[in-house]
Coordinates of C-alpha atoms in Angstrom, one line a residue:
X1 CA 0.0 0.0 0.0
X2 CA 1.2 3.5 -0.8
X3 CA -0.3 6.9 -0.3
X4 CA 0.3 9.5 -3.0
X5 CA -1.1 12.6 -4.7
X6 CA -2.5 12.1 -8.2
X7 CA -3.4 14.7 -10.7
X8 CA -6.6 14.4 -12.8
X9 CA -5.9 14.3 -16.6
X10 CA -9.6 13.8 -17.6
X11 CA -12.9 13.1 -15.9
X12 CA -15.6 12.4 -18.5
X13 CA -19.0 10.8 -18.8
X14 CA -19.3 7.4 -20.5
X15 CA -23.0 7.1 -19.8
X16 CA -25.6 9.1 -17.9
X17 CA -24.2 8.0 -14.5
X18 CA -20.8 6.3 -15.4
X19 CA -17.6 8.4 -15.3
X20 CA -14.1 7.7 -16.5
X21 CA -11.3 9.4 -14.6
X22 CA -7.7 9.3 -15.7
X23 CA -5.0 10.4 -13.3
X24 CA -1.2 10.8 -13.4
X25 CA 0.9 9.7 -10.4
X26 CA 3.0 6.9 -8.8
X27 CA 1.3 3.7 -9.9
X28 CA 4.2 1.4 -8.9
X29 CA 2.1 -0.4 -6.1
X30 CA -0.6 -1.5 -8.6
X31 CA 0.8 -4.8 -9.7
X32 CA -2.3 -7.0 -10.5
X33 CA -5.6 -6.6 -12.2
X34 CA -8.5 -6.6 -9.7
X35 CA -6.8 -4.3 -7.2
X36 CA -8.4 -1.1 -6.1
X37 CA -7.6 2.4 -4.8
X38 CA -9.1 4.3 -1.9
X39 CA -9.7 8.0 -2.6
X40 CA -9.8 10.8 0.0
X41 CA -12.5 13.3 -0.8
X42 CA -12.5 16.7 0.9
X43 CA -15.2 17.1 3.5
X44 CA -16.0 13.4 3.8
X45 CA -14.6 11.1 6.6
X46 CA -14.3 7.8 4.8
X47 CA -12.3 7.3 1.6
X48 CA -14.1 5.9 -1.4
X49 CA -12.8 2.6 -2.9
X50 CA -12.7 2.4 -6.7
X51 CA -11.5 -0.6 -8.8
X52 CA -8.6 -0.1 -11.0
X53 CA -9.6 -0.3 -14.7
X54 CA -6.1 0.1 -16.2
X55 CA -2.6 1.3 -15.5
X56 CA -0.2 2.4 -18.2
X57 CA 3.0 4.5 -18.1
X58 CA 2.1 6.2 -14.8
X59 CA -1.5 6.9 -15.9
X60 CA -4.3 5.4 -13.8
X61 CA -7.8 4.8 -15.3
X62 CA -10.8 4.5 -12.9
X63 CA -14.4 4.0 -13.9
X64 CA -17.1 4.7 -11.3
X65 CA -20.8 5.2 -11.0
X66 CA -22.3 8.3 -9.5
X67 CA -24.3 6.8 -6.6
X68 CA -23.9 9.1 -3.6
X69 CA -22.2 12.1 -2.1
X70 CA -18.7 10.9 -2.6
X71 CA -18.9 9.9 -6.2
X72 CA -21.0 13.0 -7.0
X73 CA -18.2 15.1 -5.6
X74 CA -15.7 13.1 -7.7
X75 CA -17.7 13.7 -10.9
X76 CA -17.5 17.5 -10.4
X77 CA -13.7 17.5 -10.3
X78 CA -11.8 18.8 -13.4
X79 CA -8.5 18.4 -15.2
X80 CA -5.6 19.6 -13.0
X81 CA -7.3 18.9 -9.6
X82 CA -5.4 16.7 -7.2
X83 CA -6.5 13.7 -5.2
X84 CA -5.0 11.8 -2.3
X85 CA -5.0 8.1 -3.1
X86 CA -4.1 4.9 -1.3
X87 CA -2.9 2.5 -4.1
X88 CA -2.0 -1.2 -4.3
X89 CA -5.0 -2.3 -2.2
X90 CA -6.5 -5.8 -2.5
X91 CA -5.1 -9.1 -3.6
X92 CA -6.1 -8.9 -7.2
X93 CA -6.6 -11.7 -9.7
X94 CA -4.1 -14.6 -10.1
X95 CA -3.3 -15.1 -13.7
X96 CA -1.4 -18.4 -13.3
X97 CA -2.8 -21.9 -13.5
X98 CA -6.1 -20.9 -15.2
X99 CA -5.7 -22.7 -18.5
X100 CA -5.8 -21.1 -22.0
X101 CA -9.4 -20.3 -22.6
X102 CA -10.6 -17.8 -20.0
X103 CA -14.2 -16.6 -19.4
X104 CA -14.6 -13.1 -17.9
X105 CA -18.0 -12.1 -16.6
X106 CA -18.9 -8.6 -15.4
X107 CA -22.0 -6.7 -14.5
X108 CA -22.3 -2.9 -14.3
X109 CA -19.3 -1.3 -12.4
X110 CA -17.9 -4.9 -12.1
X111 CA -16.9 -4.5 -15.7
X112 CA -13.9 -2.1 -15.4
X113 CA -11.5 -4.3 -13.5
X114 CA -11.9 -6.9 -16.2
X115 CA -10.3 -4.6 -18.7
X116 CA -6.8 -4.8 -17.3
X117 CA -7.3 -8.5 -16.6
X118 CA -8.2 -9.1 -20.2
X119 CA -5.3 -7.1 -21.5
X120 CA -2.8 -9.1 -19.3
X121 CA -4.3 -12.4 -20.3
X122 CA -4.2 -11.6 -24.0
X123 CA -0.6 -10.4 -23.7
X124 CA 0.1 -13.9 -22.4
X125 CA -1.4 -15.4 -25.5
X126 CA -4.6 -16.6 -23.8
X127 CA -8.0 -16.8 -25.5
X128 CA -10.4 -14.4 -23.7
X129 CA -14.2 -14.5 -23.9
X130 CA -16.1 -11.9 -22.0
X131 CA -19.8 -11.6 -21.0
X132 CA -20.8 -8.1 -19.8
X133 CA -24.3 -7.3 -18.4
X134 CA -26.1 -4.0 -18.2
X135 CA -29.7 -2.9 -17.5
X136 CA -30.2 -1.3 -21.0
X137 CA -28.4 -0.3 -24.2
X138 CA -27.9 3.2 -22.8
X139 CA -25.8 1.9 -20.0
X140 CA -23.3 -0.1 -22.1
X141 CA -19.6 1.0 -21.9
X142 CA -16.2 -0.4 -22.9
X143 CA -17.5 -3.0 -25.4
X144 CA -15.4 -1.6 -28.2
X145 CA -12.4 -1.3 -25.9
X146 CA -12.5 -5.0 -25.0
X147 CA -12.9 -5.9 -28.7
X148 CA -9.8 -3.8 -29.6
X149 CA -7.8 -5.9 -27.2
X150 CA -8.8 -9.0 -29.2
X151 CA -11.4 -10.4 -26.8
X152 CA -14.7 -12.0 -27.9
X153 CA -17.5 -9.9 -26.3
X154 CA -21.1 -11.0 -25.5
X155 CA -23.4 -8.3 -24.3
X156 CA -26.5 -8.9 -22.2
X157 CA -29.1 -6.3 -21.3
X158 CA -31.9 -6.9 -18.8
X159 CA -34.5 -5.1 -21.1
X160 CA -33.3 -6.7 -24.3
X161 CA -32.4 -3.4 -25.9
X162 CA -29.1 -4.8 -27.1
X163 CA -27.5 -8.2 -27.3
X164 CA -29.0 -11.1 -25.4
X165 CA -32.0 -10.3 -23.3
X166 CA -31.6 -11.3 -19.7
X167 CA -28.7 -11.7 -17.2
X168 CA -25.1 -12.7 -17.8
X169 CA -25.9 -16.4 -17.0
X170 CA -28.4 -16.4 -20.0
X171 CA -25.4 -16.1 -22.3
X172 CA -23.4 -19.0 -20.8
X173 CA -25.0 -21.7 -23.2
X174 CA -23.6 -19.7 -26.2
X175 CA -20.0 -19.4 -24.9
X176 CA -18.6 -22.9 -25.6
X177 CA -15.6 -24.3 -23.7
X178 CA -13.6 -22.4 -21.1
X179 CA -11.0 -23.4 -18.5
X180 CA -11.4 -20.8 -15.8
X181 CA -13.8 -18.1 -14.8
X182 CA -13.0 -14.6 -13.6
X183 CA -15.9 -12.4 -12.5
X184 CA -16.8 -9.2 -10.8
X185 CA -20.1 -7.7 -9.9
X186 CA -22.9 -7.5 -7.4
X187 CA -23.3 -10.5 -5.1
X188 CA -26.5 -11.9 -6.7
X189 CA -24.7 -12.0 -10.0
X190 CA -21.7 -13.7 -8.5
X191 CA -23.9 -16.3 -6.9
X192 CA -25.7 -17.0 -10.2
X193 CA -22.3 -17.4 -12.0
X194 CA -21.1 -19.7 -9.2
X195 CA -24.2 -21.9 -9.6
X196 CA -24.1 -21.9 -13.4
X197 CA -20.5 -22.5 -14.3
X198 CA -18.6 -25.8 -14.1
X199 CA -14.9 -24.8 -13.6
X200 CA -12.9 -23.2 -10.9
X201 CA -12.9 -19.4 -10.8
X202 CA -12.0 -16.2 -9.1
X203 CA -14.8 -14.0 -7.8
X204 CA -14.3 -10.3 -6.9
X205 CA -16.7 -9.1 -4.3
X206 CA -18.1 -5.6 -3.8
X207 CA -18.3 -4.6 -0.2
X208 CA -18.6 -1.4 2.0
X209 CA -15.2 -0.7 3.4
X210 CA -14.1 1.5 6.3
X211 CA -10.3 1.7 6.0
X212 CA -9.6 -0.3 2.8
X213 CA -6.5 -2.0 4.2
X214 CA -7.7 -4.5 6.8
X215 CA -7.5 -2.5 10.1
X216 CA -11.1 -2.0 10.9
X217 CA -12.4 -5.5 10.1
X218 CA -15.6 -3.9 8.8
X219 CA -15.8 -5.9 5.6
X220 CA -15.1 -9.3 7.0
X221 CA -16.9 -12.3 5.5
X222 CA -17.1 -16.0 6.2
X223 CA -15.3 -18.5 4.0
X224 CA -14.8 -22.2 4.2
X225 CA -11.4 -21.5 5.6
X226 CA -12.4 -18.9 8.2
X227 CA -13.2 -15.2 8.2
X228 CA -11.5 -13.0 5.6
X229 CA -11.4 -9.3 5.0
X230 CA -12.7 -8.3 1.6
X231 CA -10.4 -5.3 1.4
X232 CA -7.2 -7.1 2.5
X233 CA -7.6 -10.9 1.9
X234 CA -9.9 -10.1 -1.1
X235 CA -11.7 -8.7 -2.9
X236 CA -10.9 -11.7 -5.0
X237 CA -11.9 -15.1 -3.5
X238 CA -11.5 -18.5 -5.3
X239 CA -14.7 -20.5 -6.0
X240 CA -13.7 -23.3 -3.7
X241 CA -13.6 -21.1 -0.6
X242 CA -16.8 -19.1 -1.0
X243 CA -19.5 -19.7 1.6
X244 CA -22.7 -18.0 0.7
X245 CA -24.8 -16.5 3.5
X246 CA -28.2 -18.0 3.9

């Protein structure tokens, strides 16, 4: 973990409530896809955790949804503004021992961390298939960016306005073979993926966090191997250790 000051390069809308922020700063602690940063926002006590979408040559890309006071404040910031970030948080995805045909599944703001993951896997010569789920056509983002990497992209929308009508699991029968699953999204989606896939996988959980680095124990969850902190021991858990709450 490292604390540093980052400068905003751009902060633009991708959809009505989805923003893309690019910042310059020391990204050396961000070593794996699936990690996150914790952002200090003036006037608010708790930092806001945001998944890392991409890192390249000292430029950090974050994608976030405007959902509350903190993200609304972020959305109003402009080029040249500075932000205090904790970087290198979370365990991230493990890219080893996952085979050669990888299935990535993301829903909503669970999509961004899959971008860096897809890029790294494709650089390793792996075949990458991606299912992304949104509520409607108007909410789709990053489809073209995944395709430019060389991934095969399947889009699902809940209202059927683009791609397959339904949830991400409705696309699974069309995907064909895969050796491992990487996924990120809301817990109901993760549970549905868990119940409808037949390989091992890595599941990135969304959770409210107090500190973001394991000190407050506020984001602890039960696993088959004991309690784990989503911010420190996660947010990525392997399929075989997940224990779903009743």
